[in-house]
PDB file of C-alpha atoms and ligand atoms in Angstrom:
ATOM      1  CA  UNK R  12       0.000   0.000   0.000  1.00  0.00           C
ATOM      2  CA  UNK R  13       1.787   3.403  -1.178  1.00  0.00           C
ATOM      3  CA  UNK R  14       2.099   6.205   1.071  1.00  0.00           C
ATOM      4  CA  UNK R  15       0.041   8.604  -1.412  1.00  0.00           C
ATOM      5  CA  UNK R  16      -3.280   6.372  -1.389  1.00  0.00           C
ATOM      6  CA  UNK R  17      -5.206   6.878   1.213  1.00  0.00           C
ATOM      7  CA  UNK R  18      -7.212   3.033   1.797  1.00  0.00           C
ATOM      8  CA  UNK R  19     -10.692   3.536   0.975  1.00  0.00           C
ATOM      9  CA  UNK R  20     -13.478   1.517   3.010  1.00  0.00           C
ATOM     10  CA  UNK R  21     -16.638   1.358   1.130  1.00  0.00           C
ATOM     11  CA  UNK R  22     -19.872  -0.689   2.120  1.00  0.00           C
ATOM     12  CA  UNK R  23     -22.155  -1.510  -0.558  1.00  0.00           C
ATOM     13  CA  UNK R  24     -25.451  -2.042   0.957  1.00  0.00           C
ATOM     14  CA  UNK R  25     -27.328  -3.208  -2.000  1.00  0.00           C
ATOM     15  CA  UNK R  26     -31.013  -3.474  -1.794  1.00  0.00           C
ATOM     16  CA  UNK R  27     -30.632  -3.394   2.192  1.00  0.00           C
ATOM     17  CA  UNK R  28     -31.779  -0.544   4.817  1.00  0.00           C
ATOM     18  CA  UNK R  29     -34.511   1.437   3.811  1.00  0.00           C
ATOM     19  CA  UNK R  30     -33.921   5.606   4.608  1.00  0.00           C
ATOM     20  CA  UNK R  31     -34.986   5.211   8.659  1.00  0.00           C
ATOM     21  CA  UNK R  32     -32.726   2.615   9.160  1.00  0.00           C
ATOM     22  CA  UNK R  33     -30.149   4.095   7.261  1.00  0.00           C
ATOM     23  CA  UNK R  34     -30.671   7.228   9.350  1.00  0.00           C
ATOM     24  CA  UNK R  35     -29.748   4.708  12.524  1.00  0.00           C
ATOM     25  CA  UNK R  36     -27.110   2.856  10.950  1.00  0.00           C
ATOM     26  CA  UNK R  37     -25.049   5.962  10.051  1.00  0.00           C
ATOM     27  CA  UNK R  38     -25.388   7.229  13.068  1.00  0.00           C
ATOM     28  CA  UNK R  39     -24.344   4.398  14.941  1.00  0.00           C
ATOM     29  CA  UNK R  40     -21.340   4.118  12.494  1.00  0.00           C
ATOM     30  CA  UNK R  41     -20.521   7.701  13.150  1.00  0.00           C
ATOM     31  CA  UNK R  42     -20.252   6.955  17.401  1.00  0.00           C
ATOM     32  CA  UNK R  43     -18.490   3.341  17.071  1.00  0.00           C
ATOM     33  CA  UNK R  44     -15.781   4.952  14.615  1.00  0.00           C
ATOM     34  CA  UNK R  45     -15.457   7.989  17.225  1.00  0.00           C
ATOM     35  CA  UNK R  46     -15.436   5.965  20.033  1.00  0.00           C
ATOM     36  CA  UNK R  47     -13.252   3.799  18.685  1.00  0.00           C
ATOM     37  CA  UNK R  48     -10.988   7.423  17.643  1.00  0.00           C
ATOM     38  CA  UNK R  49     -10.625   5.970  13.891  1.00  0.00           C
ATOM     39  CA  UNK R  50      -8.392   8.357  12.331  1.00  0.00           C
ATOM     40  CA  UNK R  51      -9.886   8.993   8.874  1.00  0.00           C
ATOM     41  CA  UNK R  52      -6.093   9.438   7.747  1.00  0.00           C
ATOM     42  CA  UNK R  53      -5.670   5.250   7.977  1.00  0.00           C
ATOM     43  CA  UNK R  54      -9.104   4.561   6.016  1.00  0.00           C
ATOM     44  CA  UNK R  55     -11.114   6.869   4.189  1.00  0.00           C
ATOM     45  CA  UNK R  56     -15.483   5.331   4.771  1.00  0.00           C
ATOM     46  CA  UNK R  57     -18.301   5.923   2.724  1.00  0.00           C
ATOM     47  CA  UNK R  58     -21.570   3.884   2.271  1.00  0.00           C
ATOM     48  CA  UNK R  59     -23.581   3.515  -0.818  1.00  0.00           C
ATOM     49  CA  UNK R  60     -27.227   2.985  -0.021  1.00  0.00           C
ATOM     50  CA  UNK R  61     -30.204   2.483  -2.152  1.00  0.00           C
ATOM     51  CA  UNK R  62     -31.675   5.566  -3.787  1.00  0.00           C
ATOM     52  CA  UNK R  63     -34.284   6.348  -1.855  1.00  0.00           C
ATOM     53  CA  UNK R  64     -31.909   6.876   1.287  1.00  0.00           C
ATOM     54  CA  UNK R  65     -29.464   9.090   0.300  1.00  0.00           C
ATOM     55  CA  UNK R  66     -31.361  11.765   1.242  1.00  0.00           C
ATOM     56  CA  UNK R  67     -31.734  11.096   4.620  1.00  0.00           C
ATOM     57  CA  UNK R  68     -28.364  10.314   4.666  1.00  0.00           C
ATOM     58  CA  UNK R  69     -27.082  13.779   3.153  1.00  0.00           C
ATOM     59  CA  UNK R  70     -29.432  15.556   5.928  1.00  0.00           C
ATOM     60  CA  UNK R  71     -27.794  13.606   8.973  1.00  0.00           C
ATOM     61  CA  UNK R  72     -23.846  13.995   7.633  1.00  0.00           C
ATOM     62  CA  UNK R  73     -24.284  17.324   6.720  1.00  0.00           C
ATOM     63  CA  UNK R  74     -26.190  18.290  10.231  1.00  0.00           C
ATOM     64  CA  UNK R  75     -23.747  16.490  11.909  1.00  0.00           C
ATOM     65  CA  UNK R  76     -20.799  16.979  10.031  1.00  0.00           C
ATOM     66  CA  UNK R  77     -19.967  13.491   9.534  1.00  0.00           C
ATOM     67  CA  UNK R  78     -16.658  12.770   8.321  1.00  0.00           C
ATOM     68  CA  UNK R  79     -18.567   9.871   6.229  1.00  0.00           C
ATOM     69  CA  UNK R  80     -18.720   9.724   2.825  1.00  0.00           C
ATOM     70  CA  UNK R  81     -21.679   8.332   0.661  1.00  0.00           C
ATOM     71  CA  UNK R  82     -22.969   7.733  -2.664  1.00  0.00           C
ATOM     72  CA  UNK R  83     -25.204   6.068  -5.315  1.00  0.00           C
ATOM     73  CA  UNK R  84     -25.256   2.578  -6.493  1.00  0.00           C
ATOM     74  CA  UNK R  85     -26.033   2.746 -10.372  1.00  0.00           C
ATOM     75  CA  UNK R  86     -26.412   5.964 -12.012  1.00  0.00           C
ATOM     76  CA  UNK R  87     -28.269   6.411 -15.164  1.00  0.00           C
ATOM     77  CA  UNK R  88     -25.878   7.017 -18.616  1.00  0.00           C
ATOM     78  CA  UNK R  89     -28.562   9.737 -19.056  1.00  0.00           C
ATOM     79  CA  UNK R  90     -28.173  13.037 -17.980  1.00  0.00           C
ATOM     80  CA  UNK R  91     -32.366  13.862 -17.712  1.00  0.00           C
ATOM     81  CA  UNK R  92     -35.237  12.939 -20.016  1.00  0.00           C
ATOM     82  CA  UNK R  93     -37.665  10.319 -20.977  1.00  0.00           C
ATOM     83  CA  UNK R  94     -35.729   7.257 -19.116  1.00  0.00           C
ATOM     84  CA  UNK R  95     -38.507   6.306 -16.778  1.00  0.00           C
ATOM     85  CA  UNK R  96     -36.967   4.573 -13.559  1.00  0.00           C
ATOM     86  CA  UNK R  97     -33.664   6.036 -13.874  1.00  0.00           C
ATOM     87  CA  UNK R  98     -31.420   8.382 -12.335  1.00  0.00           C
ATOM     88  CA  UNK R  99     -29.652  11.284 -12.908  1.00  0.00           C
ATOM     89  CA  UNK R 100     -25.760  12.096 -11.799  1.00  0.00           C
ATOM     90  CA  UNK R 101     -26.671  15.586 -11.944  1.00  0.00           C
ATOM     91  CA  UNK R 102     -29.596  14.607  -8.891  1.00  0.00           C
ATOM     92  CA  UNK R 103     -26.825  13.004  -6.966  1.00  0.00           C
ATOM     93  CA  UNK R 104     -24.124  15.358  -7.194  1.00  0.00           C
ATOM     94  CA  UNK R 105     -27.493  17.671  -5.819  1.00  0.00           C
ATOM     95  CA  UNK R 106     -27.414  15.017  -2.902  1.00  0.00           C
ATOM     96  CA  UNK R 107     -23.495  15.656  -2.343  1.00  0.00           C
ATOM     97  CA  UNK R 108     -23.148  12.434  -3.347  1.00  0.00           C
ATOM     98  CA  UNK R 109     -18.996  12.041  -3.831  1.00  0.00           C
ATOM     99  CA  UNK R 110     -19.153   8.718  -5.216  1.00  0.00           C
ATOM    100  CA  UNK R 111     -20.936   6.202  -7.550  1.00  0.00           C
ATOM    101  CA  UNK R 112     -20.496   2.376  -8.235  1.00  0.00           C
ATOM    102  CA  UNK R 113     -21.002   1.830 -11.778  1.00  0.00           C
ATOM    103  CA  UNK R 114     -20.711  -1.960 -13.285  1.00  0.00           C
ATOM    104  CA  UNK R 115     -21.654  -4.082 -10.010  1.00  0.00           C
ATOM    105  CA  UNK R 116     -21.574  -7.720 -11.369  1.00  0.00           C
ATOM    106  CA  UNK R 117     -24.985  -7.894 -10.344  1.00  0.00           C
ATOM    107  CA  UNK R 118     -25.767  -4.951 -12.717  1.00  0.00           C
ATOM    108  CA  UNK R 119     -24.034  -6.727 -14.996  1.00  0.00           C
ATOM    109  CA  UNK R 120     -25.482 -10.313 -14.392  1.00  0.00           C
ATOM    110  CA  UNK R 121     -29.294  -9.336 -13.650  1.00  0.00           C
ATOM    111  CA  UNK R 122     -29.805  -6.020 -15.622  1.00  0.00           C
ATOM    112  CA  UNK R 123     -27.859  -7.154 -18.715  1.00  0.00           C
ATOM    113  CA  UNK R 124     -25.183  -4.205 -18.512  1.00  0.00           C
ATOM    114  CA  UNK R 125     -22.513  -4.330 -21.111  1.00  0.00           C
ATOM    115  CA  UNK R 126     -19.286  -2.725 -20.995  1.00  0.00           C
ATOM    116  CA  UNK R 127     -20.183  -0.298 -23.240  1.00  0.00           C
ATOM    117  CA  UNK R 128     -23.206   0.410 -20.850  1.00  0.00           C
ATOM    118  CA  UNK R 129     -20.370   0.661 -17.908  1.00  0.00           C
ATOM    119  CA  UNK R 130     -18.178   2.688 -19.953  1.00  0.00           C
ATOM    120  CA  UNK R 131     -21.389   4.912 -20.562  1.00  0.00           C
ATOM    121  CA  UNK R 132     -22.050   5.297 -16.953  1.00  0.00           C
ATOM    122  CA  UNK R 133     -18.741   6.268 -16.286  1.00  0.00           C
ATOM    123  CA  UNK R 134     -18.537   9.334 -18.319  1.00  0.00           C
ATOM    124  CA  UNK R 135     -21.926  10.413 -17.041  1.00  0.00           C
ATOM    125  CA  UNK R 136     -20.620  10.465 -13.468  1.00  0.00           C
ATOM    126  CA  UNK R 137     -17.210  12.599 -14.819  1.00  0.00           C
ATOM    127  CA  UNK R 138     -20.363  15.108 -16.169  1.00  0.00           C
ATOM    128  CA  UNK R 139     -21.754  15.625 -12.809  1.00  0.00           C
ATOM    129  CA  UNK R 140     -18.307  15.463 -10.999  1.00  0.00           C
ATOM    130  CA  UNK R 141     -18.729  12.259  -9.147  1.00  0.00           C
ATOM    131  CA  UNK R 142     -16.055  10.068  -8.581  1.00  0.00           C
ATOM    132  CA  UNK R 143     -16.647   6.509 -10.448  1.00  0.00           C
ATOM    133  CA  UNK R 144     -16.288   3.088  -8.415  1.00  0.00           C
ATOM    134  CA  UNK R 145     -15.846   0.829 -11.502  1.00  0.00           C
ATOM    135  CA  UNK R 146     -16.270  -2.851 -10.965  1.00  0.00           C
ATOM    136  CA  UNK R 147     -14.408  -5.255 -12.674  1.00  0.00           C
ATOM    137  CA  UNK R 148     -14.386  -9.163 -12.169  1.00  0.00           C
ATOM    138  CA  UNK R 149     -14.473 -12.283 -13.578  1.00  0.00           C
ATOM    139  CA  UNK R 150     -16.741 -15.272 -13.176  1.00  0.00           C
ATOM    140  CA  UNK R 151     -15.267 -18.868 -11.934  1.00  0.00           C
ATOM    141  CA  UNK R 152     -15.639 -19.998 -15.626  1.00  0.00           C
ATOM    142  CA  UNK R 153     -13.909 -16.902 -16.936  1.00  0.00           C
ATOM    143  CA  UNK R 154     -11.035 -17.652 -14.157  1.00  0.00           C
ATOM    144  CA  UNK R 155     -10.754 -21.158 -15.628  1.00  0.00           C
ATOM    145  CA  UNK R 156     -11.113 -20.430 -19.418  1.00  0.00           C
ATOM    146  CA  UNK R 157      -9.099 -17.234 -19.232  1.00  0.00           C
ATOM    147  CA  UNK R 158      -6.892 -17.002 -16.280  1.00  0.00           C
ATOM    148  CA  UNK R 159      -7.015 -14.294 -13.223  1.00  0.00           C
ATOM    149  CA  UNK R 160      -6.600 -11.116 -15.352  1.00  0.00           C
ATOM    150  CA  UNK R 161      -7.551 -11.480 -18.651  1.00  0.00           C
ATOM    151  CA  UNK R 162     -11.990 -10.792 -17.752  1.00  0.00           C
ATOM    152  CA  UNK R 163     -11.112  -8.019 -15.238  1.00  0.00           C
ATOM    153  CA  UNK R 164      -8.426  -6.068 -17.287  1.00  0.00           C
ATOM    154  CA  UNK R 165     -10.763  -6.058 -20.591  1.00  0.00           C
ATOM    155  CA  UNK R 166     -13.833  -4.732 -18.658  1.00  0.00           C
ATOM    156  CA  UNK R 167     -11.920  -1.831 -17.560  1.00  0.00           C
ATOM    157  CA  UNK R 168     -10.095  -0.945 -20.640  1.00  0.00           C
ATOM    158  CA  UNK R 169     -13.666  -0.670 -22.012  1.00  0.00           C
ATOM    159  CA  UNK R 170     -14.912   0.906 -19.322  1.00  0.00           C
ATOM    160  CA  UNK R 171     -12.516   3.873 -19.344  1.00  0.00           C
ATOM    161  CA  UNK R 172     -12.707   4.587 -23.051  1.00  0.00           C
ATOM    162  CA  UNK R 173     -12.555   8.684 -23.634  1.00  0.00           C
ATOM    163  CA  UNK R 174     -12.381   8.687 -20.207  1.00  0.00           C
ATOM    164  CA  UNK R 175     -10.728  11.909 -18.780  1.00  0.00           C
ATOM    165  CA  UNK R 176      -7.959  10.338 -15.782  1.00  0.00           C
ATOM    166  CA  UNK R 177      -8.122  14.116 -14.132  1.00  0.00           C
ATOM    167  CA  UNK R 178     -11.659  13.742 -12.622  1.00  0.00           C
ATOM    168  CA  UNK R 179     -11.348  10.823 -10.325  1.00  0.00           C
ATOM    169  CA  UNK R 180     -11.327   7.181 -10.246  1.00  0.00           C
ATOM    170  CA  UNK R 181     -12.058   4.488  -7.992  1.00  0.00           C
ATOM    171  CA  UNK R 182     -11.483   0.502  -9.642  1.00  0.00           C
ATOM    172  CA  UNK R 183     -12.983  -2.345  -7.060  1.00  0.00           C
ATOM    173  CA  UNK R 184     -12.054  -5.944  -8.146  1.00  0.00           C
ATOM    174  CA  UNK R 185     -14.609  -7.907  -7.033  1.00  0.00           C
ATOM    175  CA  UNK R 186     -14.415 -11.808  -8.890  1.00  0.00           C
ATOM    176  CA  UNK R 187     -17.849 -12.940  -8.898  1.00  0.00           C
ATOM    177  CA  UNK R 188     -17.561 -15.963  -7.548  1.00  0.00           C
ATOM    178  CA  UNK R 189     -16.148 -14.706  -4.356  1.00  0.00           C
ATOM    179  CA  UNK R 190     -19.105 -12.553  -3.993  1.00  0.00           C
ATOM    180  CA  UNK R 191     -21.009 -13.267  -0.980  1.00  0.00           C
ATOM    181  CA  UNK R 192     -20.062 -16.500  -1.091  1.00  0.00           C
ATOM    182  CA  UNK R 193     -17.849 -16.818   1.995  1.00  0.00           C
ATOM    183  CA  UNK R 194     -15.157 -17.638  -0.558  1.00  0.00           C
ATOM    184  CA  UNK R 195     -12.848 -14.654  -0.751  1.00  0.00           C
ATOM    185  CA  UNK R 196      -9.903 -14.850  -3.485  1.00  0.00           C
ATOM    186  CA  UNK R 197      -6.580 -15.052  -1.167  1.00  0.00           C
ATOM    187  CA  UNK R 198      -4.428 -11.908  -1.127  1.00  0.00           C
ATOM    188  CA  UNK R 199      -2.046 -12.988  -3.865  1.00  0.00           C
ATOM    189  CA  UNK R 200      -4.802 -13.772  -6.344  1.00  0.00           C
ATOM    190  CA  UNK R 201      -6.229 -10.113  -5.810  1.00  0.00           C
ATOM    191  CA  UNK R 202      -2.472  -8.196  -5.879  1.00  0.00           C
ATOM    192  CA  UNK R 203      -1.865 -10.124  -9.240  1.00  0.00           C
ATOM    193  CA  UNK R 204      -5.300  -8.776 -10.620  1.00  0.00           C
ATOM    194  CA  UNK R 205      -5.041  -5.423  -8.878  1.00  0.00           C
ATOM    195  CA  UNK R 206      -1.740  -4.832 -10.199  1.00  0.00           C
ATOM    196  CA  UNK R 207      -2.261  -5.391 -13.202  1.00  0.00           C
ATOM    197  CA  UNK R 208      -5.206  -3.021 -13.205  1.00  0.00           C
ATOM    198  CA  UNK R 209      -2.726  -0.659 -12.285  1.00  0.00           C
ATOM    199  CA  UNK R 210      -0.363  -1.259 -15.210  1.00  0.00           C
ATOM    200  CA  UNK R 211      -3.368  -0.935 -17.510  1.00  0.00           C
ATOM    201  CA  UNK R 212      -4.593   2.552 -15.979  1.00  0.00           C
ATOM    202  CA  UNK R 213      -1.003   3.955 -16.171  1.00  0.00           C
ATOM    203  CA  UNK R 214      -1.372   2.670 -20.037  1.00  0.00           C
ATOM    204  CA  UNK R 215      -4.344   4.367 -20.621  1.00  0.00           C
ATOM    205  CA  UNK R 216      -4.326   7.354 -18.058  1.00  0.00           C
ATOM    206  CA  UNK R 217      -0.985   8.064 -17.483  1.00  0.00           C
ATOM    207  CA  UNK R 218       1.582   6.675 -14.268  1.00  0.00           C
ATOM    208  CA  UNK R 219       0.670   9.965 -12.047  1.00  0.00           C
ATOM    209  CA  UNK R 220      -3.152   8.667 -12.510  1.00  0.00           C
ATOM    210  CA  UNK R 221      -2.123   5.470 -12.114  1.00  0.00           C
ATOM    211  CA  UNK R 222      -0.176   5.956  -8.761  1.00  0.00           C
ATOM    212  CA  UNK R 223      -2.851   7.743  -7.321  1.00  0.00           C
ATOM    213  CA  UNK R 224      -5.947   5.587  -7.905  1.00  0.00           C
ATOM    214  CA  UNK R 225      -7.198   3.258  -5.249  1.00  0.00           C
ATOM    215  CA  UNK R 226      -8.017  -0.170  -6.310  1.00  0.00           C
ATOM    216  CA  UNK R 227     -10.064  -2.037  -3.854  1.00  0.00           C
ATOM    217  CA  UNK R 228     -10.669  -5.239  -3.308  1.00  0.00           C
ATOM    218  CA  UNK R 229     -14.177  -7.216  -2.993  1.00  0.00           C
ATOM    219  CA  UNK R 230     -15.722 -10.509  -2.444  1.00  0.00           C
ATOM    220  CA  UNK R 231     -16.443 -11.834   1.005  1.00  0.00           C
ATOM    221  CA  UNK R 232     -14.420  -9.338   3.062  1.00  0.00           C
ATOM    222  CA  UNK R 233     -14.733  -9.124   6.649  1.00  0.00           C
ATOM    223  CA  UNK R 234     -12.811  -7.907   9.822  1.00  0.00           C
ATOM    224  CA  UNK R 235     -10.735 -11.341   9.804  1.00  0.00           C
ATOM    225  CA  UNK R 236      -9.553 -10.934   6.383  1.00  0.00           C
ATOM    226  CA  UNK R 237      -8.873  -7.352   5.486  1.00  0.00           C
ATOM    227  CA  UNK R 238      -5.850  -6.783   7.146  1.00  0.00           C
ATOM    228  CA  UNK R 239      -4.689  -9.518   4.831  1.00  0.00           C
ATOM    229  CA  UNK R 240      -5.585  -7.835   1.630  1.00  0.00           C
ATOM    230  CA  UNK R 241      -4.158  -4.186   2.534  1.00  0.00           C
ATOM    231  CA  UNK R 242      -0.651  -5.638   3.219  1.00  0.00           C
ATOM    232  CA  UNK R 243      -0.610  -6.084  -0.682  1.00  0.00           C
ATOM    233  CA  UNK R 244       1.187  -2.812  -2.004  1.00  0.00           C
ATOM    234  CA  UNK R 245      -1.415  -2.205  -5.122  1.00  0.00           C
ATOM    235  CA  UNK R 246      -4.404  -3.137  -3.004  1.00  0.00           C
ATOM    236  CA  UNK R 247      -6.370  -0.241  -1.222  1.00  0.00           C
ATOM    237  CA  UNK R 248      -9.338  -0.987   0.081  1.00  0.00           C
ATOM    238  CA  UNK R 249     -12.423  -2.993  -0.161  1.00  0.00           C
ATOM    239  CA  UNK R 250     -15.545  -2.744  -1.145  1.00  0.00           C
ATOM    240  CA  UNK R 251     -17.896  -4.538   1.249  1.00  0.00           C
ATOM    241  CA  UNK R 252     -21.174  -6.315   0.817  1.00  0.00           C
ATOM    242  CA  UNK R 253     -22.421  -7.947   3.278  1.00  0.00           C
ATOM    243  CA  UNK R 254     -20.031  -7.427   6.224  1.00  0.00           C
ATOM    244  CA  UNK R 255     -20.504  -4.090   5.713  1.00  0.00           C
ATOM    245  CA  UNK R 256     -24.728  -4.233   7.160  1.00  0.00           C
ATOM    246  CA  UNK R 257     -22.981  -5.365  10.573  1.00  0.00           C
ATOM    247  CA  UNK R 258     -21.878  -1.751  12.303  1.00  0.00           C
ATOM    248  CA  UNK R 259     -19.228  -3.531  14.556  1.00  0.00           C
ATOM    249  CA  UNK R 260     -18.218  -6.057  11.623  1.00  0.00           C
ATOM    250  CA  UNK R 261     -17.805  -2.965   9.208  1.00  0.00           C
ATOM    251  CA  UNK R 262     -16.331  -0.456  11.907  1.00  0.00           C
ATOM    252  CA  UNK R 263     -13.837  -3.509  12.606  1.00  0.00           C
ATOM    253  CA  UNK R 264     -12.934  -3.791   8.608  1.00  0.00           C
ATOM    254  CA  UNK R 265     -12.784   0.324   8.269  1.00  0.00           C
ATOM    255  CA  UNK R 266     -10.010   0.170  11.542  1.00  0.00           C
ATOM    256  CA  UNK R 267      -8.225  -2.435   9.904  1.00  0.00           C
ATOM    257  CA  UNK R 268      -4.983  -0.945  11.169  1.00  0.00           C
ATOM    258  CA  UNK R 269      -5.692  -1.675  14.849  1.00  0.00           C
ATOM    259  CA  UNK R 270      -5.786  -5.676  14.159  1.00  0.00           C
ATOM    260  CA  UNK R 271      -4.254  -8.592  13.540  1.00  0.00           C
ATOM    261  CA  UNK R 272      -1.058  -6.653  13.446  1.00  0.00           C
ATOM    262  CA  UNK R 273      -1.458  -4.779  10.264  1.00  0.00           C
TER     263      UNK R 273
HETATM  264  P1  PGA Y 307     -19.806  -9.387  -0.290  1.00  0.00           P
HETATM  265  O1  PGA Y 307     -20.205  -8.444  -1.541  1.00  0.00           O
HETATM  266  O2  PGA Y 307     -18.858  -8.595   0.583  1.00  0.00           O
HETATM  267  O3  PGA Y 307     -21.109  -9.690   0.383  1.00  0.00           O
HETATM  268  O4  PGA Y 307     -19.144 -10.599  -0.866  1.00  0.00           O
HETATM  269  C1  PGA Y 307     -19.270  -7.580  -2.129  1.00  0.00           C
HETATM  270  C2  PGA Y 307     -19.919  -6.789  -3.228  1.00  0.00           C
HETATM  271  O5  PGA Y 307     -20.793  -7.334  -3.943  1.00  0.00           O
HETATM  272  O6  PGA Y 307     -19.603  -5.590  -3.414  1.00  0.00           O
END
């Protein structure tokens, strides 16, 4: 992990925690990270809840002055129009949303999203000045027909076509079959992907771009298994599923530093 990157703890809540209980949850986040003095210097936090919370959400941090970040799961290529169900970047940056996901593999799996779709999405989010979390990862019979890098590195070429490197990035390698299955990849199978993410940004983007983006890790993380992953020098974070609905589980992951001799 270089010096420059600050690690980045994000917790994807999915279709979890409608706005009251996000209103809780956050809060309760907020005191066990306090209590616990987490210096926001060793792990940057933010949460991405569904839609219809981030409102509440934006009231409480703002009123509060949380030092948590938050943002969007999907955002719509679109910027407004006749695209019933979908939504805008331009409402979430309104929201102070900081960050978006963009190419879950669930988006991907369920909602058909190609990588042109991804690529699409990405761009959008650079319009409205939020900060992409692209998702790359491969499938267990992409791992065995293709190897560990081949899937992941080919989704995000395509998804940063045109892409301008100056307006902020955020790459999560999440393998889908490690996804909530209790199955994380080991540490050595996501450094080899990671890195060569990180070989292929600095192709496309440039080495300053490069050394300053934080790819995270995902796919069954939890508090025994993070500090793990950070020891790996181009891995820099995680991006949390289901760990990430359990406030000491996730506090534990975002104070990763404090444990298992990290
Ligand atoms: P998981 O999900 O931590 O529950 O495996 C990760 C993700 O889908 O982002």
């Amino acid at each position: 992990m270089a010096v420059s990157r600050t690690p980045f703890i994000a917790g994807n809540w999915k279709m979890n925690l409608d706005h009251l209980q996000a209103i809780a949850f956050v809060q309760k986040l907020a005191w066990a990270l306090a209590d616990a003095k987490h210096d926001f210097a060793d792990a940057e936090v933010a949460v991405f809840p569904p839609f219809t919370d981030l409102r509440s959400v934006q009231t409480l941090v703002a009123a509060d002055s949380l030092p948590i970040a938050y943002g969007a799961q999907d955002v719509s290529a679109h910027d407004s129009g006749a695209y019933t169900g979908e939504v805008s970047g331009a409402f979430l940056a309104h929201l102070d949303c900081a960050y978006v996901i963009i190419g879950h593999s669930e988006r991907r799996q369920y909602h058909g999203e190609s990588d042109a779709d991804v690529n699409a999405k990405v761009l959008a989010a650079h319009r409205h000045g939020l900060v992409p979390v692209v998702c790359v990862g491969e499938t267990a019979e992409d791992l065995e027909a293709h190897g560990p890098s081949a899937v992941p590195v080919a989704q995000l070429r395509a998804a940063l076509a045109g892409v301008d490197g100056a307006k902020g990035l955020v790459v999560a390698y999440e393998p889908v079959w490690a996804i909530g299955s209790g199955q994380a990849a080991t540490p050595e199978q996501a450094e080899q992907v990671c890195a060569a993410l990180r070989v292929l940004i600095g192709e496309l983007l440039g080495e300053e771009v490069a050394a300053s983006t934080r790819i995270l890790y995902g796919g069954s993380v939890k508090a025994a298994n993070i500090a793990s992953f950070l020891r790996e020098p181009n891995v820099d974070g995680a991006l949390v599923g289901g760990a990430s609905l359990d406030i000491d589980e996730f506090s534990s992951i975002v104070r990763f530093k404090k444990h298992v001799g990290a």
